[in-house]
Amino acid sequence: MPGPPSVSRSPAETAALVTQAVDELTRRLAHSSVHSPEDLPDAAGDARRGALVRLRILNDVKLAVRRLEDQAAHTAAESGAGYPEIGQAMSISRQGARRRWPGLITSSTSHPSSHPTPRSS
């Protein structure tokens, strides 16, 4: 059965969509985290507090993205991808991918055995 049709987007279009989604998410999370305006001395204090809450949330998003990148890199390697392919997907060099994930590609992940292991009888 064929998979879902692929949607082709440029990197700029993808980045714009992701930016919009993350902005919306951080604004919602920040809004639910900020105290009521009467807790703050003035509007500038409210703006400052809101911006600092958003910064903290954006840092948490960055950490989450990093974990998701690690998971995807491991899945790609387990599926037979090498450092050149992983680097290309991340817009970094093969060496950059190797530095980011040392030991990710091993002989068992980079060259799946096409020869069956002999069994003793």
Tab-separated table of C-alpha atoms in Angstrom:
chain	number	residue	atom	x	y	z
A	1	MET	CA	0.000	0.000	0.000
A	2	PRO	CA	1.549	3.350	-0.965
A	3	GLY	CA	2.293	5.891	1.738
A	4	PRO	CA	0.795	9.360	1.986
A	5	PRO	CA	1.659	11.770	-0.818
A	6	SER	CA	4.763	13.794	-0.114
A	7	VAL	CA	4.463	17.531	0.244
A	8	SER	CA	7.381	19.444	-1.155
A	9	ARG	CA	8.261	22.631	0.690
A	10	SER	CA	11.319	24.765	0.449
A	11	PRO	CA	13.492	25.074	3.555
A	12	ALA	CA	12.327	28.700	3.865
A	13	GLU	CA	8.654	27.660	3.772
A	14	THR	CA	9.246	24.958	6.365
A	15	ALA	CA	11.158	27.384	8.592
A	16	ALA	CA	8.341	29.928	8.345
A	17	LEU	CA	5.715	27.324	9.310
A	18	VAL	CA	7.792	26.059	12.234
A	19	THR	CA	8.505	29.613	13.416
A	20	GLN	CA	4.795	30.410	13.359
A	21	ALA	CA	3.896	27.236	15.285
A	22	VAL	CA	6.618	27.728	17.910
A	23	ASP	CA	5.694	31.404	18.315
A	24	GLU	CA	2.059	30.483	18.886
A	25	LEU	CA	3.000	27.727	21.349
A	26	THR	CA	5.375	29.923	23.365
A	27	ARG	CA	2.861	32.770	23.518
A	28	ARG	CA	0.183	30.399	24.861
A	29	LEU	CA	2.538	28.861	27.413
A	30	ALA	CA	3.865	32.266	28.477
A	31	HIS	CA	0.355	33.678	28.795
A	32	SER	CA	-0.645	30.851	31.105
A	33	SER	CA	2.552	31.334	33.170
A	34	VAL	CA	2.489	35.115	33.696
A	35	HIS	CA	0.828	36.425	36.825
A	36	SER	CA	-2.006	38.897	36.639
A	37	PRO	CA	-1.132	42.508	35.747
A	38	GLU	CA	-1.861	43.760	39.268
A	39	ASP	CA	1.099	41.672	40.520
A	40	LEU	CA	3.436	43.883	38.512
A	41	PRO	CA	4.255	47.531	39.182
A	42	ASP	CA	3.710	48.789	35.615
A	43	ALA	CA	3.222	47.911	31.967
A	44	ALA	CA	6.994	47.851	31.398
A	45	GLY	CA	7.312	45.294	34.180
A	46	ASP	CA	4.563	43.226	32.582
A	47	ALA	CA	6.303	43.324	29.204
A	48	ARG	CA	9.647	42.447	30.791
A	49	ARG	CA	8.203	39.521	32.725
A	50	GLY	CA	6.363	38.202	29.653
A	51	ALA	CA	9.513	38.429	27.515
A	52	LEU	CA	11.580	36.615	30.153
A	53	VAL	CA	8.985	33.853	30.456
A	54	ARG	CA	8.983	33.449	26.657
A	55	LEU	CA	12.798	33.258	26.665
A	56	ARG	CA	12.693	30.477	29.258
A	57	ILE	CA	10.072	28.605	27.238
A	58	LEU	CA	12.059	29.056	24.006
A	59	ASN	CA	15.113	27.614	25.755
A	60	ASP	CA	12.999	24.611	26.756
A	61	VAL	CA	11.843	24.274	23.127
A	62	LYS	CA	15.474	24.350	21.972
A	63	LEU	CA	16.337	21.514	24.383
A	64	ALA	CA	13.334	19.506	23.185
A	65	VAL	CA	14.348	19.973	19.549
A	66	ARG	CA	17.866	18.810	20.384
A	67	ARG	CA	16.466	15.613	21.966
A	68	LEU	CA	14.253	15.022	18.930
A	69	GLU	CA	17.249	15.509	16.616
A	70	ASP	CA	19.186	12.929	18.633
A	71	GLN	CA	16.306	10.444	18.402
A	72	ALA	CA	15.957	10.969	14.651
A	73	ALA	CA	19.717	10.592	14.102
A	74	HIS	CA	19.718	7.304	16.012
A	75	THR	CA	16.721	6.047	14.045
A	76	ALA	CA	18.371	7.057	10.761
A	77	ALA	CA	21.592	5.255	11.729
A	78	GLU	CA	19.693	2.156	12.810
A	79	SER	CA	17.981	2.231	9.417
A	80	GLY	CA	21.315	2.259	7.597
A	81	ALA	CA	22.051	5.967	7.113
A	82	GLY	CA	25.660	7.072	7.409
A	83	TYR	CA	27.261	10.263	8.646
A	84	PRO	CA	27.184	11.870	5.172
A	85	GLU	CA	23.400	11.453	4.917
A	86	ILE	CA	22.776	12.518	8.509
A	87	GLY	CA	25.027	15.546	8.056
A	88	GLN	CA	23.228	16.508	4.855
A	89	ALA	CA	19.842	16.256	6.588
A	90	MET	CA	21.136	18.571	9.339
A	91	SER	CA	22.865	20.961	6.884
A	92	ILE	CA	26.222	20.139	8.442
A	93	SER	CA	29.240	18.246	7.166
A	94	ARG	CA	29.849	14.557	7.644
A	95	GLN	CA	32.557	15.523	10.138
A	96	GLY	CA	30.093	17.783	11.947
A	97	ALA	CA	27.637	14.906	12.258
A	98	ARG	CA	30.403	12.627	13.509
A	99	ARG	CA	31.388	15.218	16.141
A	100	ARG	CA	27.766	15.706	17.196
A	101	TRP	CA	27.057	11.963	17.459
A	102	PRO	CA	30.361	10.157	18.015
A	103	GLY	CA	30.027	6.400	17.780
A	104	LEU	CA	26.551	6.639	16.257
A	105	ILE	CA	27.583	4.753	13.143
A	106	THR	CA	29.176	1.421	13.912
A	107	SER	CA	30.025	-1.460	11.660
A	108	SER	CA	26.712	-3.072	12.571
A	109	THR	CA	24.692	0.042	11.637
A	110	SER	CA	26.604	1.209	8.583
A	111	HIS	CA	26.970	-2.133	6.829
A	112	PRO	CA	24.043	-4.434	7.473
A	113	SER	CA	25.159	-8.003	7.030
A	114	SER	CA	23.964	-9.522	3.793
A	115	HIS	CA	25.520	-12.872	4.665
A	116	PRO	CA	23.606	-15.069	7.083
A	117	THR	CA	25.474	-16.062	10.187
A	118	PRO	CA	26.345	-19.753	9.989
A	119	ARG	CA	24.666	-21.877	12.628
A	120	SER	CA	26.277	-24.819	14.264
A	121	SER	CA	24.429	-28.098	13.937
